[in-house]
């Protein structure tokens, strides 16, 4: 039984200073049932819709709401597979809806989530919304950008900071709902008290350097104040895009152990299942009944024997 990490979360989404509509979405879900919490953990996610005003808003909302619903409906204790399946189902739903009307053509969304279960993080992502981990003064990006410039960074053709200013930053190589199937990245990272996780859309990280985001988080022990500081920083830079950020502080919870997870076992085939054995008391009772029946039948058996002997 391992100690569970508690968390404090701050979250905010804003249309920015140029766009009229906010096509970003975010969600936080924590089960009330302690056994489900021990199996599934808590879910945090952000999404950036693509495809124009109403279509983009629909896509990001579908992504966050459907992934949360499907993830917690899946009873599997395998977080990585469970979150990946949930994103795949949301991908299929968004793709099907994009075919229903011309106004929804090309509708899709980025999606980045973090699941905190016990003392472990599971980051899942599609697109270029990011997941960061701040630990002991070091801020590092856990997720990878699924974009043309992101591919160039991984190929060593572009410095990481070049993604912010490079042309084609918004050319995504993966998005939820763009195609019938989507590849999902999942990263497992050990968690520890004192960590801070940042989830954000490109409306934030595209305007602020990693160092600036680190300072904003580190200087604000309250996660909601940290989020407001980040959004204000993006607005100082003009905020041409929607801005969404979520800050999660992890801390120890003394005396709050994780409830042991329910075991999931497959039943053996019928021909292999063990037949229930009667208890010793039942065996004794059956023996006494058999003896009594034998004693009652003895005179009749003796009478028949005498008749046959004549």
mmCIF file of C-alpha atoms in Angstrom:
data_model
loop_
_atom_site.group_PDB
_atom_site.id
_atom_site.type_symbol
_atom_site.label_atom_id
_atom_site.label_comp_id
_atom_site.label_asym_id
_atom_site.label_seq_id
_atom_site.Cartn_x
_atom_site.Cartn_y
_atom_site.Cartn_z
ATOM 1 C CA UNK A 1 0.000 0.000 0.000
ATOM 2 C CA UNK A 2 1.665 3.238 -1.136
ATOM 3 C CA UNK A 3 0.988 6.759 0.053
ATOM 4 C CA UNK A 4 -1.221 8.815 -2.219
ATOM 5 C CA UNK A 5 -0.185 12.250 -3.419
ATOM 6 C CA UNK A 6 -2.723 15.002 -2.975
ATOM 7 C CA UNK A 7 -3.012 17.933 -5.333
ATOM 8 C CA UNK A 8 -4.145 21.532 -5.619
ATOM 9 C CA UNK A 9 -5.173 22.745 -9.058
ATOM 10 C CA UNK A 10 -5.589 26.122 -10.722
ATOM 11 C CA UNK A 11 -7.149 26.433 -14.185
ATOM 12 C CA UNK A 12 -8.201 29.145 -16.595
ATOM 13 C CA UNK A 13 -9.169 29.490 -20.235
ATOM 14 C CA UNK A 14 -9.487 32.817 -22.069
ATOM 15 C CA UNK A 15 -10.376 33.877 -25.620
ATOM 16 C CA UNK A 16 -7.353 36.193 -25.757
ATOM 17 C CA UNK A 17 -7.302 39.710 -27.169
ATOM 18 C CA UNK A 18 -7.957 39.067 -30.866
ATOM 19 C CA UNK A 19 -10.376 36.177 -31.338
ATOM 20 C CA UNK A 20 -14.039 36.558 -30.475
ATOM 21 C CA UNK A 21 -14.651 32.907 -29.647
ATOM 22 C CA UNK A 22 -12.787 30.566 -27.332
ATOM 23 C CA UNK A 23 -12.197 27.209 -29.028
ATOM 24 C CA UNK A 24 -10.125 25.835 -26.121
ATOM 25 C CA UNK A 25 -11.509 23.512 -23.438
ATOM 26 C CA UNK A 26 -10.271 22.057 -20.171
ATOM 27 C CA UNK A 27 -11.490 19.494 -17.669
ATOM 28 C CA UNK A 28 -10.654 18.084 -14.220
ATOM 29 C CA UNK A 29 -12.195 14.825 -12.991
ATOM 30 C CA UNK A 30 -11.630 12.984 -9.703
ATOM 31 C CA UNK A 31 -13.777 9.980 -8.713
ATOM 32 C CA UNK A 32 -15.602 10.226 -5.393
ATOM 33 C CA UNK A 33 -15.435 6.460 -4.936
ATOM 34 C CA UNK A 34 -12.115 5.627 -3.252
ATOM 35 C CA UNK A 35 -11.704 2.270 -4.956
ATOM 36 C CA UNK A 36 -12.245 3.782 -8.400
ATOM 37 C CA UNK A 37 -9.817 6.548 -7.455
ATOM 38 C CA UNK A 38 -7.176 3.958 -6.563
ATOM 39 C CA UNK A 39 -7.655 2.225 -9.927
ATOM 40 C CA UNK A 40 -8.100 5.233 -12.247
ATOM 41 C CA UNK A 41 -6.580 8.213 -10.410
ATOM 42 C CA UNK A 42 -7.493 11.838 -11.209
ATOM 43 C CA UNK A 43 -7.681 13.237 -14.751
ATOM 44 C CA UNK A 44 -6.615 16.712 -15.929
ATOM 45 C CA UNK A 45 -6.796 17.775 -19.587
ATOM 46 C CA UNK A 46 -6.654 20.715 -22.004
ATOM 47 C CA UNK A 47 -7.661 20.858 -25.673
ATOM 48 C CA UNK A 48 -7.385 23.369 -28.529
ATOM 49 C CA UNK A 49 -10.128 23.101 -31.148
ATOM 50 C CA UNK A 50 -9.461 23.442 -34.879
ATOM 51 C CA UNK A 51 -11.757 24.139 -37.800
ATOM 52 C CA UNK A 52 -13.285 27.538 -37.152
ATOM 53 C CA UNK A 53 -15.496 29.095 -34.482
ATOM 54 C CA UNK A 54 -18.293 26.614 -33.721
ATOM 55 C CA UNK A 55 -16.551 23.562 -35.176
ATOM 56 C CA UNK A 56 -13.391 24.114 -33.148
ATOM 57 C CA UNK A 57 -15.340 24.738 -29.969
ATOM 58 C CA UNK A 58 -17.364 21.573 -30.549
ATOM 59 C CA UNK A 59 -14.241 19.510 -31.224
ATOM 60 C CA UNK A 60 -12.370 20.573 -28.086
ATOM 61 C CA UNK A 61 -15.458 20.140 -25.899
ATOM 62 C CA UNK A 62 -16.116 16.686 -27.337
ATOM 63 C CA UNK A 63 -12.484 15.734 -26.800
ATOM 64 C CA UNK A 64 -12.359 16.684 -23.122
ATOM 65 C CA UNK A 65 -15.844 15.496 -22.141
ATOM 66 C CA UNK A 66 -15.749 12.225 -24.058
ATOM 67 C CA UNK A 67 -12.233 11.239 -23.012
ATOM 68 C CA UNK A 68 -13.120 11.833 -19.352
ATOM 69 C CA UNK A 69 -16.324 9.808 -19.657
ATOM 70 C CA UNK A 70 -14.763 6.925 -21.583
ATOM 71 C CA UNK A 71 -11.661 6.797 -19.393
ATOM 72 C CA UNK A 72 -13.563 6.380 -16.140
ATOM 73 C CA UNK A 73 -16.084 3.993 -17.723
ATOM 74 C CA UNK A 74 -13.204 1.662 -18.629
ATOM 75 C CA UNK A 75 -12.667 -0.640 -15.625
ATOM 76 C CA UNK A 76 -9.140 -1.635 -16.651
ATOM 77 C CA UNK A 77 -6.413 -0.706 -14.136
ATOM 78 C CA UNK A 78 -3.967 -0.164 -17.029
ATOM 79 C CA UNK A 79 -3.942 3.638 -17.183
ATOM 80 C CA UNK A 80 -1.843 3.924 -20.347
ATOM 81 C CA UNK A 81 -4.089 1.631 -22.382
ATOM 82 C CA UNK A 82 -7.266 3.031 -20.857
ATOM 83 C CA UNK A 83 -6.487 6.691 -21.640
ATOM 84 C CA UNK A 84 -5.303 5.754 -25.122
ATOM 85 C CA UNK A 85 -8.556 3.877 -25.823
ATOM 86 C CA UNK A 86 -10.594 6.827 -24.547
ATOM 87 C CA UNK A 87 -8.785 9.229 -26.891
ATOM 88 C CA UNK A 88 -9.253 6.820 -29.803
ATOM 89 C CA UNK A 89 -13.007 6.717 -29.164
ATOM 90 C CA UNK A 90 -13.195 10.499 -28.983
ATOM 91 C CA UNK A 91 -11.195 10.656 -32.213
ATOM 92 C CA UNK A 92 -13.719 8.435 -33.986
ATOM 93 C CA UNK A 93 -16.673 10.454 -32.699
ATOM 94 C CA UNK A 94 -15.198 13.807 -33.755
ATOM 95 C CA UNK A 95 -14.230 12.426 -37.154
ATOM 96 C CA UNK A 96 -17.764 11.108 -37.763
ATOM 97 C CA UNK A 97 -19.310 14.432 -36.774
ATOM 98 C CA UNK A 98 -16.945 16.308 -39.082
ATOM 99 C CA UNK A 99 -18.518 14.415 -41.999
ATOM 100 C CA UNK A 100 -22.092 15.363 -41.083
ATOM 101 C CA UNK A 101 -22.019 18.975 -42.315
ATOM 102 C CA UNK A 102 -19.779 21.084 -44.591
ATOM 103 C CA UNK A 103 -19.301 23.623 -41.781
ATOM 104 C CA UNK A 104 -17.628 20.905 -39.720
ATOM 105 C CA UNK A 105 -15.242 19.752 -42.425
ATOM 106 C CA UNK A 106 -11.739 19.543 -40.980
ATOM 107 C CA UNK A 107 -13.003 19.786 -37.406
ATOM 108 C CA UNK A 108 -10.400 18.439 -34.977
ATOM 109 C CA UNK A 109 -8.649 19.207 -31.705
ATOM 110 C CA UNK A 110 -5.353 18.911 -29.916
ATOM 111 C CA UNK A 111 -5.547 17.026 -26.619
ATOM 112 C CA UNK A 112 -3.148 16.731 -23.703
ATOM 113 C CA UNK A 113 -3.988 15.018 -20.422
ATOM 114 C CA UNK A 114 -2.277 14.009 -17.213
ATOM 115 C CA UNK A 115 -3.533 11.265 -14.922
ATOM 116 C CA UNK A 116 -2.229 11.267 -11.351
ATOM 117 C CA UNK A 117 -2.631 7.852 -9.739
ATOM 118 C CA UNK A 118 -0.925 7.120 -6.451
ATOM 119 C CA UNK A 119 2.623 8.357 -6.990
ATOM 120 C CA UNK A 120 2.775 8.236 -10.787
ATOM 121 C CA UNK A 121 1.924 10.572 -13.658
ATOM 122 C CA UNK A 122 0.603 9.413 -17.022
ATOM 123 C CA UNK A 123 0.831 12.086 -19.734
ATOM 124 C CA UNK A 124 -1.168 11.461 -22.934
ATOM 125 C CA UNK A 125 -1.091 13.773 -25.943
ATOM 126 C CA UNK A 126 -2.108 14.335 -29.542
ATOM 127 C CA UNK A 127 -1.183 17.612 -31.251
ATOM 128 C CA UNK A 128 0.822 20.498 -29.820
ATOM 129 C CA UNK A 129 -0.819 21.291 -26.489
ATOM 130 C CA UNK A 130 1.904 20.659 -23.941
ATOM 131 C CA UNK A 131 2.509 18.952 -20.619
ATOM 132 C CA UNK A 132 5.395 20.200 -18.451
ATOM 133 C CA UNK A 133 6.854 19.001 -15.145
ATOM 134 C CA UNK A 134 8.552 21.420 -12.739
ATOM 135 C CA UNK A 135 10.716 19.565 -10.230
ATOM 136 C CA UNK A 136 13.417 21.005 -7.988
ATOM 137 C CA UNK A 137 13.684 24.166 -10.071
ATOM 138 C CA UNK A 138 13.892 22.370 -13.429
ATOM 139 C CA UNK A 139 11.033 22.744 -15.936
ATOM 140 C CA UNK A 140 10.970 20.128 -18.671
ATOM 141 C CA UNK A 141 8.510 19.385 -21.423
ATOM 142 C CA UNK A 142 7.187 15.828 -21.081
ATOM 143 C CA UNK A 143 4.990 15.688 -24.187
ATOM 144 C CA UNK A 144 6.157 16.095 -27.771
ATOM 145 C CA UNK A 145 4.753 18.551 -30.320
ATOM 146 C CA UNK A 146 3.029 16.747 -33.184
ATOM 147 C CA UNK A 147 3.706 19.490 -35.695
ATOM 148 C CA UNK A 148 5.936 20.111 -38.685
ATOM 149 C CA UNK A 149 8.345 22.159 -36.566
ATOM 150 C CA UNK A 150 8.190 19.607 -33.772
ATOM 151 C CA UNK A 151 9.364 16.945 -36.205
ATOM 152 C CA UNK A 152 12.254 19.214 -37.205
ATOM 153 C CA UNK A 153 13.258 19.631 -33.551
ATOM 154 C CA UNK A 154 13.338 15.857 -33.038
ATOM 155 C CA UNK A 155 15.367 15.470 -36.231
ATOM 156 C CA UNK A 156 17.923 17.967 -34.916
ATOM 157 C CA UNK A 157 17.164 20.486 -37.671
ATOM 158 C CA UNK A 158 15.704 23.136 -35.366
ATOM 159 C CA UNK A 159 16.423 24.316 -31.824
ATOM 160 C CA UNK A 160 13.514 23.804 -29.370
ATOM 161 C CA UNK A 161 13.025 27.559 -28.949
ATOM 162 C CA UNK A 162 12.768 27.902 -32.735
ATOM 163 C CA UNK A 163 9.303 26.334 -32.622
ATOM 164 C CA UNK A 164 7.827 29.515 -31.129
ATOM 165 C CA UNK A 165 8.960 31.789 -33.957
ATOM 166 C CA UNK A 166 9.237 29.384 -36.878
ATOM 167 C CA UNK A 167 6.919 29.429 -39.864
ATOM 168 C CA UNK A 168 4.486 26.565 -39.986
ATOM 169 C CA UNK A 169 4.208 26.220 -36.215
ATOM 170 C CA UNK A 170 0.487 25.532 -36.569
ATOM 171 C CA UNK A 171 0.902 22.781 -39.174
ATOM 172 C CA UNK A 172 -0.019 19.763 -37.073
ATOM 173 C CA UNK A 173 0.971 16.219 -37.989
ATOM 174 C CA UNK A 174 -1.584 14.724 -35.581
ATOM 175 C CA UNK A 175 -4.932 15.904 -34.232
ATOM 176 C CA UNK A 176 -7.916 14.242 -32.584
ATOM 177 C CA UNK A 177 -10.663 13.789 -35.187
ATOM 178 C CA UNK A 178 -8.683 14.636 -38.308
ATOM 179 C CA UNK A 179 -8.518 11.014 -39.499
ATOM 180 C CA UNK A 180 -10.452 7.839 -38.607
ATOM 181 C CA UNK A 181 -7.516 6.657 -36.468
ATOM 182 C CA UNK A 182 -4.937 8.543 -34.437
ATOM 183 C CA UNK A 183 -1.685 7.660 -32.721
ATOM 184 C CA UNK A 184 -1.548 8.610 -29.040
ATOM 185 C CA UNK A 185 1.646 9.285 -27.086
ATOM 186 C CA UNK A 186 1.654 8.149 -23.441
ATOM 187 C CA UNK A 187 4.515 8.940 -21.055
ATOM 188 C CA UNK A 188 4.774 7.450 -17.547
ATOM 189 C CA UNK A 189 6.707 9.517 -14.990
ATOM 190 C CA UNK A 190 7.210 8.817 -11.257
ATOM 191 C CA UNK A 191 5.571 11.533 -9.153
ATOM 192 C CA UNK A 192 6.836 13.077 -5.945
ATOM 193 C CA UNK A 193 5.699 15.676 -3.459
ATOM 194 C CA UNK A 194 6.705 19.201 -4.417
ATOM 195 C CA UNK A 195 6.166 18.653 -8.150
ATOM 196 C CA UNK A 196 4.205 21.088 -10.276
ATOM 197 C CA UNK A 197 2.586 20.031 -13.557
ATOM 198 C CA UNK A 198 1.636 22.571 -16.224
ATOM 199 C CA UNK A 199 -0.787 21.728 -19.038
ATOM 200 C CA UNK A 200 -1.299 24.447 -21.655
ATOM 201 C CA UNK A 201 -2.308 25.199 -25.234
ATOM 202 C CA UNK A 202 -0.060 26.982 -27.728
ATOM 203 C CA UNK A 203 -1.788 30.266 -26.930
ATOM 204 C CA UNK A 204 0.399 30.285 -23.816
ATOM 205 C CA UNK A 205 3.631 28.472 -24.656
ATOM 206 C CA UNK A 206 3.822 30.144 -28.073
ATOM 207 C CA UNK A 207 4.212 33.551 -26.400
ATOM 208 C CA UNK A 208 6.201 32.684 -23.262
ATOM 209 C CA UNK A 209 9.586 31.009 -22.937
ATOM 210 C CA UNK A 210 10.041 27.997 -20.676
ATOM 211 C CA UNK A 211 12.078 30.160 -18.305
ATOM 212 C CA UNK A 212 9.282 32.733 -18.057
ATOM 213 C CA UNK A 213 6.683 30.055 -17.380
ATOM 214 C CA UNK A 214 8.926 28.469 -14.751
ATOM 215 C CA UNK A 215 9.353 31.787 -12.939
ATOM 216 C CA UNK A 216 5.623 32.506 -13.024
ATOM 217 C CA UNK A 217 4.860 29.103 -11.486
ATOM 218 C CA UNK A 218 7.710 29.091 -8.964
ATOM 219 C CA UNK A 219 6.867 32.572 -7.654
ATOM 220 C CA UNK A 220 3.221 31.678 -6.966
ATOM 221 C CA UNK A 221 2.613 28.915 -4.401
ATOM 222 C CA UNK A 222 -1.129 29.169 -5.081
ATOM 223 C CA UNK A 223 -1.851 27.328 -8.367
ATOM 224 C CA UNK A 224 -4.756 29.603 -9.324
ATOM 225 C CA UNK A 225 -2.572 32.673 -8.838
ATOM 226 C CA UNK A 226 0.110 30.987 -10.957
ATOM 227 C CA UNK A 227 -2.388 30.381 -13.769
ATOM 228 C CA UNK A 228 -3.592 33.984 -13.663
ATOM 229 C CA UNK A 229 0.021 35.155 -13.820
ATOM 230 C CA UNK A 230 0.654 33.008 -16.906
ATOM 231 C CA UNK A 231 -2.474 34.249 -18.697
ATOM 232 C CA UNK A 232 -1.615 37.861 -17.876
ATOM 233 C CA UNK A 233 1.862 37.348 -19.312
ATOM 234 C CA UNK A 234 0.382 36.035 -22.576
ATOM 235 C CA UNK A 235 -1.970 39.016 -22.763
ATOM 236 C CA UNK A 236 0.949 41.388 -22.326
ATOM 237 C CA UNK A 237 2.324 39.847 -25.537
ATOM 238 C CA UNK A 238 -0.895 40.539 -27.447
ATOM 239 C CA UNK A 239 -2.664 37.160 -26.960
ATOM 240 C CA UNK A 240 -3.628 36.606 -30.627
ATOM 241 C CA UNK A 241 -4.849 33.083 -29.827
ATOM 242 C CA UNK A 242 -7.006 31.496 -27.139
ATOM 243 C CA UNK A 243 -5.107 30.838 -23.905
ATOM 244 C CA UNK A 244 -5.632 27.826 -21.644
ATOM 245 C CA UNK A 245 -3.472 26.785 -18.704
ATOM 246 C CA UNK A 246 -3.738 24.377 -15.789
ATOM 247 C CA UNK A 247 -1.288 24.191 -12.881
ATOM 248 C CA UNK A 248 -1.291 21.170 -10.537
ATOM 249 C CA UNK A 249 0.736 21.159 -7.301
ATOM 250 C CA UNK A 250 1.418 17.680 -5.850
ATOM 251 C CA UNK A 251 1.935 17.152 -2.116
ATOM 252 C CA UNK A 252 2.090 14.358 0.451
ATOM 253 C CA UNK A 253 -1.095 13.271 2.185
ATOM 254 C CA UNK A 254 -0.022 11.709 5.526
ATOM 255 C CA UNK A 255 -2.448 9.055 6.635
ATOM 256 C CA UNK A 256 -4.132 8.915 3.226
ATOM 257 C CA UNK A 257 -3.066 5.563 1.762
ATOM 258 C CA UNK A 258 -4.312 4.411 -1.571
ATOM 259 C CA UNK A 259 -7.183 1.957 -1.207
ATOM 260 C CA UNK A 260 -6.015 -1.409 -2.600
ATOM 261 C CA UNK A 261 -7.168 -1.714 -6.172
ATOM 262 C CA UNK A 262 -9.855 -4.213 -7.037
ATOM 263 C CA UNK A 263 -8.360 -7.244 -8.736
ATOM 264 C CA UNK A 264 -9.633 -8.000 -12.233
ATOM 265 C CA UNK A 265 -9.418 -11.724 -13.001
ATOM 266 C CA UNK A 266 -10.806 -13.677 -15.904
ATOM 267 C CA UNK A 267 -12.976 -16.628 -14.931
ATOM 268 C CA UNK A 268 -11.712 -20.052 -15.924
ATOM 269 C CA UNK A 269 -13.676 -21.879 -18.641
ATOM 270 C CA UNK A 270 -16.604 -23.895 -17.305
ATOM 271 C CA UNK A 271 -14.858 -27.230 -17.854
ATOM 272 C CA UNK A 272 -11.887 -26.058 -15.775
ATOM 273 C CA UNK A 273 -13.766 -24.485 -12.889
ATOM 274 C CA UNK A 274 -13.468 -26.329 -9.572
ATOM 275 C CA UNK A 275 -16.641 -28.050 -8.350
ATOM 276 C CA UNK A 276 -17.670 -26.982 -4.856
ATOM 277 C CA UNK A 277 -16.954 -29.632 -2.191
ATOM 278 C CA UNK A 278 -19.448 -30.352 0.631
ATOM 279 C CA UNK A 279 -18.378 -29.480 4.168
ATOM 280 C CA UNK A 280 -17.531 -32.235 6.738
ATOM 281 C CA UNK A 281 -20.793 -31.509 8.584
ATOM 282 C CA UNK A 282 -22.813 -32.188 5.430
ATOM 283 C CA UNK A 283 -20.924 -35.437 4.808
ATOM 284 C CA UNK A 284 -21.648 -36.623 8.387
ATOM 285 C CA UNK A 285 -25.351 -35.793 8.056
ATOM 286 C CA UNK A 286 -25.641 -37.660 4.759
ATOM 287 C CA UNK A 287 -23.903 -40.671 6.322
ATOM 288 C CA UNK A 288 -26.324 -40.766 9.248
ATOM 289 C CA UNK A 289 -29.319 -40.569 6.902
ATOM 290 C CA UNK A 290 -27.948 -43.448 4.823
ATOM 291 C CA UNK A 291 -27.420 -45.577 7.966
ATOM 292 C CA UNK A 292 -30.958 -44.864 9.197
ATOM 293 C CA UNK A 293 -32.440 -45.871 5.839
ATOM 294 C CA UNK A 294 -30.424 -49.088 5.939
ATOM 295 C CA UNK A 295 -31.706 -49.954 9.446
ATOM 296 C CA UNK A 296 -35.304 -49.274 8.415
ATOM 297 C CA UNK A 297 -34.943 -51.460 5.333
ATOM 298 C CA UNK A 298 -33.259 -54.383 7.168
ATOM 299 C CA UNK A 299 -36.502 -56.190 8.342
ATOM 300 C CA UNK A 300 -37.982 -56.048 4.848
ATOM 301 C CA UNK A 301 -34.801 -57.402 3.329
ATOM 302 C CA UNK A 302 -34.730 -60.278 5.910
ATOM 303 C CA UNK A 303 -38.397 -61.139 5.208
ATOM 304 C CA UNK A 304 -37.764 -61.291 1.433
ATOM 305 C CA UNK A 305 -34.713 -63.448 2.021
ATOM 306 C CA UNK A 306 -36.768 -65.974 4.089
ATOM 307 C CA UNK A 307 -39.441 -66.177 1.382
ATOM 308 C CA UNK A 308 -36.879 -66.878 -1.326
ATOM 309 C CA UNK A 309 -35.201 -69.534 0.829
ATOM 310 C CA UNK A 310 -38.411 -71.681 1.165
#
